[in-house]
PDB file of C-alpha atoms in Angstrom:
ATOM      1  CA  MET A   6      11.713 175.051 195.848  1.00  0.00           C
ATOM      2  CA  SER A   7      12.763 174.477 192.234  1.00  0.00           C
ATOM      3  CA  SER A   8      10.944 171.957 190.034  1.00  0.00           C
ATOM      4  CA  TYR A   9      11.363 168.413 191.317  1.00  0.00           C
ATOM      5  CA  ILE A  10      13.676 165.907 189.648  1.00  0.00           C
ATOM      6  CA  SER A  11      14.069 162.747 191.711  1.00  0.00           C
ATOM      7  CA  GLN A  12      17.569 161.775 192.833  1.00  0.00           C
ATOM      8  CA  TRP A  13      16.518 158.197 193.651  1.00  0.00           C
ATOM      9  CA  ASP A  14      16.134 155.245 191.298  1.00  0.00           C
ATOM     10  CA  SER A  15      14.221 153.251 193.924  1.00  0.00           C
ATOM     11  CA  VAL A  16      12.456 153.589 197.263  1.00  0.00           C
ATOM     12  CA  GLU A  17      13.536 150.082 198.274  1.00  0.00           C
ATOM     13  CA  PRO A  18      16.402 149.803 200.784  1.00  0.00           C
ATOM     14  CA  ALA A  19      19.852 149.042 199.387  1.00  0.00           C
ATOM     15  CA  PRO A  20      22.291 146.518 200.929  1.00  0.00           C
ATOM     16  CA  PHE A  21      25.081 147.781 203.184  1.00  0.00           C
ATOM     17  CA  THR A  22      27.881 148.070 200.613  1.00  0.00           C
ATOM     18  CA  ARG A  23      30.507 150.678 199.808  1.00  0.00           C
ATOM     19  CA  GLU A  24      28.616 151.755 196.697  1.00  0.00           C
ATOM     20  CA  ALA A  25      25.369 152.180 198.630  1.00  0.00           C
ATOM     21  CA  LEU A  26      27.016 154.053 201.509  1.00  0.00           C
ATOM     22  CA  LEU A  27      28.595 156.547 199.116  1.00  0.00           C
ATOM     23  CA  GLY A  28      25.258 156.751 197.302  1.00  0.00           C
ATOM     24  CA  VAL A  29      23.444 157.645 200.514  1.00  0.00           C
ATOM     25  CA  LEU A  30      26.027 160.327 201.302  1.00  0.00           C
ATOM     26  CA  ASP A  31      25.542 161.687 197.767  1.00  0.00           C
ATOM     27  CA  GLY A  32      21.768 161.780 198.252  1.00  0.00           C
ATOM     28  CA  LYS A  33      21.219 159.315 195.385  1.00  0.00           C
ATOM     29  CA  ILE A  34      20.038 156.339 197.456  1.00  0.00           C
ATOM     30  CA  GLY A  35      17.136 156.688 199.863  1.00  0.00           C
ATOM     31  CA  CYS A  36      18.120 154.139 202.496  1.00  0.00           C
ATOM     32  CA  ILE A  37      20.441 151.261 203.368  1.00  0.00           C
ATOM     33  CA  LYS A  38      19.155 148.357 205.467  1.00  0.00           C
ATOM     34  CA  GLU A  39      21.000 145.404 206.947  1.00  0.00           C
ATOM     35  CA  SER A  40      18.856 142.998 208.944  1.00  0.00           C
ATOM     36  CA  HIS A  41      20.074 140.933 211.903  1.00  0.00           C
ATOM     37  CA  PHE A  42      23.133 143.122 212.488  1.00  0.00           C
ATOM     38  CA  VAL A  43      23.289 141.826 216.082  1.00  0.00           C
ATOM     39  CA  SER A  44      21.865 138.723 217.752  1.00  0.00           C
ATOM     40  CA  PRO A  45      18.418 138.496 219.417  1.00  0.00           C
ATOM     41  CA  ASP A  46      20.205 137.987 222.745  1.00  0.00           C
ATOM     42  CA  VAL A  47      22.044 141.323 222.387  1.00  0.00           C
ATOM     43  CA  VAL A  48      18.806 143.071 221.370  1.00  0.00           C
ATOM     44  CA  GLN A  49      17.027 141.769 224.472  1.00  0.00           C
ATOM     45  CA  LYS A  50      19.873 142.746 226.800  1.00  0.00           C
ATOM     46  CA  ILE A  51      20.010 146.281 225.345  1.00  0.00           C
ATOM     47  CA  GLU A  52      16.288 146.825 225.872  1.00  0.00           C
ATOM     48  CA  GLU A  53      16.393 145.448 229.415  1.00  0.00           C
ATOM     49  CA  GLU A  54      19.460 147.470 230.358  1.00  0.00           C
ATOM     50  CA  LEU A  55      18.700 150.826 228.738  1.00  0.00           C
ATOM     51  CA  SER A  56      14.926 151.294 228.664  1.00  0.00           C
ATOM     52  CA  PRO A  57      14.790 152.050 232.424  1.00  0.00           C
ATOM     53  CA  LYS A  58      17.647 154.591 232.043  1.00  0.00           C
ATOM     54  CA  LEU A  59      16.066 156.798 229.367  1.00  0.00           C
ATOM     55  CA  SER A  60      15.728 160.480 230.281  1.00  0.00           C
ATOM     56  CA  PRO A  61      14.310 163.471 228.371  1.00  0.00           C
ATOM     57  CA  TYR A  62      16.359 165.631 226.025  1.00  0.00           C
ATOM     58  CA  GLN A  63      17.083 169.120 227.367  1.00  0.00           C
ATOM     59  CA  ASP A  64      15.311 172.215 226.008  1.00  0.00           C
ATOM     60  CA  ILE A  65      13.894 170.731 222.805  1.00  0.00           C
ATOM     61  CA  PRO A  66      10.731 172.449 221.500  1.00  0.00           C
ATOM     62  CA  GLY A  67       8.099 169.968 220.330  1.00  0.00           C
ATOM     63  CA  PRO A  68       7.263 166.396 221.369  1.00  0.00           C
ATOM     64  CA  THR A  69       9.416 164.937 224.153  1.00  0.00           C
ATOM     65  CA  LEU A  70      12.410 162.834 223.081  1.00  0.00           C
ATOM     66  CA  HIS A  71      14.316 160.482 225.414  1.00  0.00           C
ATOM     67  CA  ARG A  72      17.910 159.262 225.367  1.00  0.00           C
ATOM     68  CA  VAL A  73      20.844 157.589 227.062  1.00  0.00           C
ATOM     69  CA  GLY A  74      23.944 159.583 226.163  1.00  0.00           C
ATOM     70  CA  VAL A  75      23.995 163.156 224.898  1.00  0.00           C
ATOM     71  CA  ALA A  76      23.024 164.854 221.646  1.00  0.00           C
ATOM     72  CA  GLN A  77      24.708 167.936 220.217  1.00  0.00           C
ATOM     73  CA  PHE A  78      21.143 168.817 219.126  1.00  0.00           C
ATOM     74  CA  GLU A  79      20.411 169.641 222.783  1.00  0.00           C
ATOM     75  CA  PHE A  80      22.951 172.468 222.632  1.00  0.00           C
ATOM     76  CA  GLN A  81      21.770 174.100 219.409  1.00  0.00           C
ATOM     77  CA  ALA A  82      19.643 177.219 219.106  1.00  0.00           C
ATOM     78  CA  ILE A  83      16.630 175.481 217.609  1.00  0.00           C
ATOM     79  CA  SER A  84      13.794 177.990 217.822  1.00  0.00           C
ATOM     80  CA  ASP A  85      13.775 181.747 217.313  1.00  0.00           C
ATOM     81  CA  ASP A  86      13.393 182.179 221.081  1.00  0.00           C
ATOM     82  CA  GLN A  87      16.498 180.075 221.738  1.00  0.00           C
ATOM     83  CA  LEU A  88      18.393 182.001 219.070  1.00  0.00           C
ATOM     84  CA  LYS A  89      17.645 185.265 220.878  1.00  0.00           C
ATOM     85  CA  GLN A  90      18.849 183.793 224.187  1.00  0.00           C
ATOM     86  CA  ARG A  91      22.072 182.336 222.787  1.00  0.00           C
ATOM     87  CA  SER A  92      25.222 183.281 224.681  1.00  0.00           C
ATOM     88  CA  SER A  93      27.966 185.206 222.885  1.00  0.00           C
ATOM     89  CA  THR A  94      30.717 183.385 224.791  1.00  0.00           C
ATOM     90  CA  GLY A  95      30.240 179.821 223.525  1.00  0.00           C
ATOM     91  CA  ASP A  96      28.907 178.530 226.839  1.00  0.00           C
ATOM     92  CA  GLU A  97      26.706 175.994 225.058  1.00  0.00           C
ATOM     93  CA  LYS A  98      29.721 174.404 223.361  1.00  0.00           C
ATOM     94  CA  LEU A  99      31.540 174.126 226.667  1.00  0.00           C
ATOM     95  CA  GLN A 100      28.492 172.489 228.216  1.00  0.00           C
ATOM     96  CA  TYR A 101      28.206 170.031 225.327  1.00  0.00           C
ATOM     97  CA  PHE A 102      31.832 168.916 225.542  1.00  0.00           C
ATOM     98  CA  GLU A 103      31.524 168.510 229.299  1.00  0.00           C
ATOM     99  CA  GLU A 104      28.566 166.173 228.726  1.00  0.00           C
ATOM    100  CA  ALA A 105      30.417 164.385 225.914  1.00  0.00           C
ATOM    101  CA  ARG A 106      33.294 163.635 228.307  1.00  0.00           C
ATOM    102  CA  ARG A 107      30.849 162.388 230.929  1.00  0.00           C
ATOM    103  CA  HIS A 108      29.358 159.861 228.504  1.00  0.00           C
ATOM    104  CA  ALA A 109      32.591 158.876 226.723  1.00  0.00           C
ATOM    105  CA  GLY A 110      32.719 155.431 228.360  1.00  0.00           C
ATOM    106  CA  LEU A 111      29.103 154.482 227.669  1.00  0.00           C
ATOM    107  CA  HIS A 112      29.751 151.858 225.004  1.00  0.00           C
ATOM    108  CA  GLU A 113      32.664 150.155 226.731  1.00  0.00           C
ATOM    109  CA  ASP A 114      30.699 150.079 229.985  1.00  0.00           C
ATOM    110  CA  LEU A 115      27.770 148.536 228.144  1.00  0.00           C
ATOM    111  CA  LYS A 116      30.084 145.957 226.579  1.00  0.00           C
ATOM    112  CA  GLN A 117      30.890 144.670 230.061  1.00  0.00           C
ATOM    113  CA  LEU A 118      27.179 143.968 230.578  1.00  0.00           C
ATOM    114  CA  ILE A 119      26.146 142.583 227.176  1.00  0.00           C
ATOM    115  CA  GLY A 120      29.422 141.294 225.707  1.00  0.00           C
ATOM    116  CA  LEU A 121      29.565 143.554 222.639  1.00  0.00           C
ATOM    117  CA  ASN A 122      30.374 147.175 221.830  1.00  0.00           C
ATOM    118  CA  ILE A 123      27.571 147.616 219.293  1.00  0.00           C
ATOM    119  CA  TRP A 124      28.587 151.130 218.306  1.00  0.00           C
ATOM    120  CA  ARG A 125      32.124 149.934 217.551  1.00  0.00           C
ATOM    121  CA  ALA A 126      30.755 147.062 215.436  1.00  0.00           C
ATOM    122  CA  VAL A 127      28.875 149.536 213.209  1.00  0.00           C
ATOM    123  CA  ILE A 128      31.835 151.916 212.922  1.00  0.00           C
ATOM    124  CA  ASP A 129      34.230 149.068 212.123  1.00  0.00           C
ATOM    125  CA  LYS A 130      32.018 147.977 209.222  1.00  0.00           C
ATOM    126  CA  ILE A 131      31.822 151.543 207.885  1.00  0.00           C
ATOM    127  CA  ALA A 132      35.607 151.880 208.142  1.00  0.00           C
ATOM    128  CA  ALA A 133      36.103 148.531 206.377  1.00  0.00           C
ATOM    129  CA  LEU A 134      33.920 149.721 203.475  1.00  0.00           C
ATOM    130  CA  LEU A 135      35.840 153.012 203.243  1.00  0.00           C
ATOM    131  CA  PRO A 136      39.530 152.065 203.706  1.00  0.00           C
ATOM    132  CA  ASP A 137      40.593 155.183 201.800  1.00  0.00           C
ATOM    133  CA  TYR A 138      38.837 157.488 204.313  1.00  0.00           C
ATOM    134  CA  ASP A 139      39.807 158.467 207.855  1.00  0.00           C
ATOM    135  CA  VAL A 140      36.782 157.316 209.877  1.00  0.00           C
ATOM    136  CA  SER A 141      36.758 158.672 213.419  1.00  0.00           C
ATOM    137  CA  VAL A 142      34.759 160.486 216.076  1.00  0.00           C
ATOM    138  CA  ALA A 143      34.597 164.233 215.435  1.00  0.00           C
ATOM    139  CA  GLU A 144      37.124 166.252 217.434  1.00  0.00           C
ATOM    140  CA  GLU A 145      38.175 169.891 217.776  1.00  0.00           C
ATOM    141  CA  ASP A 146      40.794 171.561 219.968  1.00  0.00           C
ATOM    142  CA  GLY A 147      41.537 168.220 221.629  1.00  0.00           C
ATOM    143  CA  GLN A 148      37.904 167.705 222.632  1.00  0.00           C
ATOM    144  CA  LYS A 149      35.980 164.727 221.289  1.00  0.00           C
ATOM    145  CA  TYR A 150      32.327 164.748 220.392  1.00  0.00           C
ATOM    146  CA  PHE A 151      30.053 161.973 221.636  1.00  0.00           C
ATOM    147  CA  SER A 152      28.900 159.403 219.082  1.00  0.00           C
ATOM    148  CA  GLY A 153      26.376 156.623 219.554  1.00  0.00           C
ATOM    149  CA  ILE A 154      23.329 157.897 221.428  1.00  0.00           C
ATOM    150  CA  PHE A 155      20.504 155.545 222.405  1.00  0.00           C
ATOM    151  CA  ARG A 156      17.172 157.250 221.698  1.00  0.00           C
ATOM    152  CA  ALA A 157      13.477 156.586 222.212  1.00  0.00           C
ATOM    153  CA  ILE A 158      11.290 158.734 219.959  1.00  0.00           C
ATOM    154  CA  ASN A 159       7.796 157.619 220.977  1.00  0.00           C
ATOM    155  CA  ASN A 160       5.852 160.847 220.563  1.00  0.00           C
ATOM    156  CA  SER A 161       6.781 161.612 216.943  1.00  0.00           C
ATOM    157  CA  THR A 162       8.802 164.410 215.348  1.00  0.00           C
ATOM    158  CA  PRO A 163       7.791 167.084 212.867  1.00  0.00           C
ATOM    159  CA  ILE A 164       9.094 166.861 209.314  1.00  0.00           C
ATOM    160  CA  HIS A 165      12.673 168.051 209.666  1.00  0.00           C
ATOM    161  CA  CYS A 166      16.227 167.438 208.542  1.00  0.00           C
ATOM    162  CA  ASP A 167      19.584 167.262 210.301  1.00  0.00           C
ATOM    163  CA  TRP A 168      22.144 169.373 208.465  1.00  0.00           C
ATOM    164  CA  SER A 169      24.844 170.711 210.746  1.00  0.00           C
ATOM    165  CA  PRO A 170      26.114 173.606 208.583  1.00  0.00           C
ATOM    166  CA  TYR A 171      22.683 175.215 209.096  1.00  0.00           C
ATOM    167  CA  ASP A 172      21.593 173.714 212.440  1.00  0.00           C
ATOM    168  CA  SER A 173      24.818 174.645 214.280  1.00  0.00           C
ATOM    169  CA  ARG A 174      25.497 177.934 212.512  1.00  0.00           C
ATOM    170  CA  THR A 175      25.611 179.947 215.761  1.00  0.00           C
ATOM    171  CA  GLU A 176      29.180 178.809 216.510  1.00  0.00           C
ATOM    172  CA  ASP A 177      32.204 177.433 214.700  1.00  0.00           C
ATOM    173  CA  TRP A 178      31.671 173.697 215.297  1.00  0.00           C
ATOM    174  CA  VAL A 179      33.911 171.357 213.286  1.00  0.00           C
ATOM    175  CA  ILE A 180      30.792 169.442 212.225  1.00  0.00           C
ATOM    176  CA  ASN A 181      29.763 172.551 210.250  1.00  0.00           C
ATOM    177  CA  GLN A 182      32.579 171.745 207.810  1.00  0.00           C
ATOM    178  CA  VAL A 183      30.827 168.637 206.485  1.00  0.00           C
ATOM    179  CA  THR A 184      29.691 168.680 202.868  1.00  0.00           C
ATOM    180  CA  LYS A 185      27.532 165.547 203.155  1.00  0.00           C
ATOM    181  CA  GLN A 186      25.743 164.115 206.194  1.00  0.00           C
ATOM    182  CA  ALA A 187      24.029 160.807 206.965  1.00  0.00           C
ATOM    183  CA  VAL A 188      22.706 159.020 210.037  1.00  0.00           C
ATOM    184  CA  PHE A 189      22.608 155.385 211.106  1.00  0.00           C
ATOM    185  CA  ASN A 190      19.892 153.922 213.318  1.00  0.00           C
ATOM    186  CA  MET A 191      19.895 150.425 214.782  1.00  0.00           C
ATOM    187  CA  TYR A 192      16.566 149.314 216.207  1.00  0.00           C
ATOM    188  CA  PHE A 193      16.092 147.230 219.355  1.00  0.00           C
ATOM    189  CA  THR A 194      12.305 147.032 219.660  1.00  0.00           C
ATOM    190  CA  ASN A 195       9.332 146.545 217.335  1.00  0.00           C
ATOM    191  CA  PRO A 196       6.793 148.977 218.727  1.00  0.00           C
ATOM    192  CA  LYS A 197       3.319 149.381 217.311  1.00  0.00           C
ATOM    193  CA  GLY A 198       3.652 152.309 214.894  1.00  0.00           C
ATOM    194  CA  GLY A 199       6.764 154.459 215.058  1.00  0.00           C
ATOM    195  CA  LYS A 200       7.680 154.366 211.361  1.00  0.00           C
ATOM    196  CA  THR A 201      10.108 156.833 209.771  1.00  0.00           C
ATOM    197  CA  GLU A 202       9.433 158.438 206.411  1.00  0.00           C
ATOM    198  CA  VAL A 203      12.452 159.812 204.517  1.00  0.00           C
ATOM    199  CA  HIS A 204      11.609 162.143 201.636  1.00  0.00           C
ATOM    200  CA  ASP A 205      13.540 162.783 198.440  1.00  0.00           C
ATOM    201  CA  CYS A 206      13.882 166.429 199.427  1.00  0.00           C
ATOM    202  CA  GLN A 207      17.167 167.818 200.731  1.00  0.00           C
ATOM    203  CA  TRP A 208      17.614 170.997 202.744  1.00  0.00           C
ATOM    204  CA  THR A 209      18.537 174.127 200.828  1.00  0.00           C
ATOM    205  CA  ALA A 210      18.138 177.743 201.875  1.00  0.00           C
ATOM    206  CA  ASP A 211      14.839 177.806 199.933  1.00  0.00           C
ATOM    207  CA  ALA A 212      13.405 175.331 202.440  1.00  0.00           C
ATOM    208  CA  LEU A 213      13.365 178.074 205.075  1.00  0.00           C
ATOM    209  CA  GLU A 214      10.198 179.371 203.421  1.00  0.00           C
ATOM    210  CA  TRP A 215       8.481 176.289 204.914  1.00  0.00           C
ATOM    211  CA  ARG A 216      10.284 176.370 208.284  1.00  0.00           C
ATOM    212  CA  ASP A 217       8.399 176.573 211.587  1.00  0.00           C
ATOM    213  CA  PHE A 218      10.709 178.869 213.547  1.00  0.00           C
ATOM    214  CA  SER A 219       9.064 177.986 216.861  1.00  0.00           C
ATOM    215  CA  SER A 220      10.487 174.438 216.555  1.00  0.00           C
ATOM    216  CA  TYR A 221      12.808 172.471 214.292  1.00  0.00           C
ATOM    217  CA  GLY A 222      10.048 171.435 211.884  1.00  0.00           C
ATOM    218  CA  TYR A 223       9.007 172.232 208.323  1.00  0.00           C
ATOM    219  CA  SER A 224       5.613 172.295 206.616  1.00  0.00           C
ATOM    220  CA  GLU A 225       4.279 169.136 204.989  1.00  0.00           C
ATOM    221  CA  ASP A 226       3.843 171.189 201.796  1.00  0.00           C
ATOM    222  CA  LEU A 227       7.618 171.106 201.332  1.00  0.00           C
ATOM    223  CA  VAL A 228       7.617 167.339 200.616  1.00  0.00           C
ATOM    224  CA  LYS A 229       4.337 167.022 198.718  1.00  0.00           C
ATOM    225  CA  GLY A 230       4.746 164.875 195.616  1.00  0.00           C
ATOM    226  CA  ARG A 231       8.227 163.675 196.558  1.00  0.00           C
ATOM    227  CA  LYS A 232       9.313 160.046 196.638  1.00  0.00           C
ATOM    228  CA  LYS A 233       9.715 158.636 200.131  1.00  0.00           C
ATOM    229  CA  VAL A 234      11.270 155.662 201.890  1.00  0.00           C
ATOM    230  CA  VAL A 235       9.321 154.103 204.760  1.00  0.00           C
ATOM    231  CA  ILE A 236      11.320 152.470 207.576  1.00  0.00           C
ATOM    232  CA  GLN A 237       9.417 150.370 210.115  1.00  0.00           C
ATOM    233  CA  PRO A 238      11.441 149.589 213.250  1.00  0.00           C
ATOM    234  CA  LYS A 239      12.424 145.933 213.547  1.00  0.00           C
ATOM    235  CA  PRO A 240      14.846 144.584 216.158  1.00  0.00           C
ATOM    236  CA  ALA A 241      18.481 144.286 214.979  1.00  0.00           C
ATOM    237  CA  ASP A 242      17.838 146.182 211.721  1.00  0.00           C
ATOM    238  CA  LEU A 243      20.532 148.728 210.870  1.00  0.00           C
ATOM    239  CA  CYS A 244      19.339 151.552 208.603  1.00  0.00           C
ATOM    240  CA  ILE A 245      21.295 154.469 207.122  1.00  0.00           C
ATOM    241  CA  PHE A 246      19.924 157.488 205.265  1.00  0.00           C
ATOM    242  CA  ASN A 247      21.022 160.982 204.341  1.00  0.00           C
ATOM    243  CA  SER A 248      19.972 163.199 207.248  1.00  0.00           C
ATOM    244  CA  ARG A 249      19.896 166.308 205.044  1.00  0.00           C
ATOM    245  CA  ASN A 250      16.793 164.734 203.491  1.00  0.00           C
ATOM    246  CA  MET A 251      13.542 165.774 205.137  1.00  0.00           C
ATOM    247  CA  HIS A 252      12.259 163.003 207.397  1.00  0.00           C
ATOM    248  CA  GLN A 253       9.678 162.393 210.072  1.00  0.00           C
ATOM    249  CA  VAL A 254       9.143 159.866 212.869  1.00  0.00           C
ATOM    250  CA  PHE A 255       5.528 158.873 213.527  1.00  0.00           C
ATOM    251  CA  PRO A 256       4.116 158.240 217.013  1.00  0.00           C
ATOM    252  CA  VAL A 257       4.228 154.876 218.743  1.00  0.00           C
ATOM    253  CA  GLU A 258       0.748 153.531 219.391  1.00  0.00           C
ATOM    254  CA  PRO A 259      -0.249 152.038 222.759  1.00  0.00           C
ATOM    255  CA  GLU A 260      -0.122 148.277 223.219  1.00  0.00           C
ATOM    256  CA  ALA A 261      -3.269 146.359 224.159  1.00  0.00           C
ATOM    257  CA  ASP A 262      -2.605 147.006 227.849  1.00  0.00           C
ATOM    258  CA  GLY A 263      -2.259 150.762 227.246  1.00  0.00           C
ATOM    259  CA  THR A 264       1.527 150.908 227.665  1.00  0.00           C
ATOM    260  CA  GLN A 265       4.000 152.230 225.106  1.00  0.00           C
ATOM    261  CA  ARG A 266       7.099 150.191 224.380  1.00  0.00           C
ATOM    262  CA  PRO A 267      10.147 152.462 223.955  1.00  0.00           C
ATOM    263  CA  ARG A 268      11.122 152.870 220.308  1.00  0.00           C
ATOM    264  CA  LEU A 269      14.768 152.239 221.189  1.00  0.00           C
ATOM    265  CA  THR A 270      17.569 152.912 218.694  1.00  0.00           C
ATOM    266  CA  LEU A 271      21.325 153.392 218.598  1.00  0.00           C
ATOM    267  CA  SER A 272      22.061 156.425 216.409  1.00  0.00           C
ATOM    268  CA  SER A 273      24.937 158.535 215.141  1.00  0.00           C
ATOM    269  CA  PHE A 274      25.519 161.097 212.449  1.00  0.00           C
ATOM    270  CA  MET A 275      28.396 160.794 210.010  1.00  0.00           C
ATOM    271  CA  GLY A 276      29.675 163.636 207.864  1.00  0.00           C
ATOM    272  CA  LEU A 277      32.168 163.973 205.037  1.00  0.00           C
ATOM    273  CA  ILE A 278      35.013 166.499 205.178  1.00  0.00           C
ATOM    274  CA  PRO A 279      36.778 166.382 201.793  1.00  0.00           C
ATOM    275  CA  ALA A 280      40.550 166.132 201.487  1.00  0.00           C
ATOM    276  CA  LYS A 281      42.042 169.613 201.661  1.00  0.00           C
ATOM    277  CA  ALA A 282      45.226 168.983 199.638  1.00  0.00           C
ATOM    278  CA  PRO A 283      46.613 166.446 197.163  1.00  0.00           C
ATOM    279  CA  GLY A 284      47.645 163.321 199.044  1.00  0.00           C
ATOM    280  CA  ASP A 285      45.290 163.993 201.963  1.00  0.00           C
ATOM    281  CA  ARG A 286      42.541 161.514 202.790  1.00  0.00           C
ATOM    282  CA  PRO A 287      38.898 162.522 203.090  1.00  0.00           C
ATOM    283  CA  LYS A 288      37.456 162.293 206.595  1.00  0.00           C
ATOM    284  CA  LEU A 289      34.201 160.713 207.696  1.00  0.00           C
ATOM    285  CA  ILE A 290      33.538 162.126 211.152  1.00  0.00           C
ATOM    286  CA  LEU A 291      30.966 160.832 213.628  1.00  0.00           C
ATOM    287  CA  TRP A 292      28.887 162.515 216.302  1.00  0.00           C
ATOM    288  CA  SER A 293      25.481 162.347 217.962  1.00  0.00           C
TER     289      SER A 293
END
């Protein structure tokens, strides 16, 4: 990588404002945090309702991840082995959109049980901060992506980034058109451990020198000496950071009785597609 010049003025979280949201998308702000985004009652109901329904991600090399919903990540060619086995007919895309349709009603169904569509509350705030953007779920050829996955990452992740133009390069996904990408996470539990570190180090093609091609991870040497933001899960906190930045989730430690509390979050990517012609509006598209 080229010599390091920090893009961040601070490693402290910024408030959830228009300026900060655009700053995160630009890679100039490390993290946004808004505490108490939902009530303690909603947090408790989410944990009680969803923790028993968590199931493992499909075909992900590395530590096991759990979710309610579906992730486009599950249908990527992540490792070299998966790249070699990739179909030439786009079967994986068809499978993803089938799963996206199957989970399309998740948030409205959950609203009937807890009284609030939490995903919609987050998206409405983003849209209110960006009235000059079209904010919507990603869509192509009349097929909508799924946005708003509930995840439990208890067993850690390697250092990695989420940057669709590289991660989904095997097919022509609309999310590959984004020029900036961020992620929001809302936390519902306060497990022991389970912090996230976000590094002031964005993916470029040079980063592939540090890539572990048997997984989706990168070497720790890539982020040595870089500034980092540390996010410790706390119920009802909403955090947003640029997912092109290298980041890592640390393992949840056992409680005193030996059990592990699920590190439960609501998460979605958002990506910018610039206006294509004078008079057009830029798009902020969402997917999980």
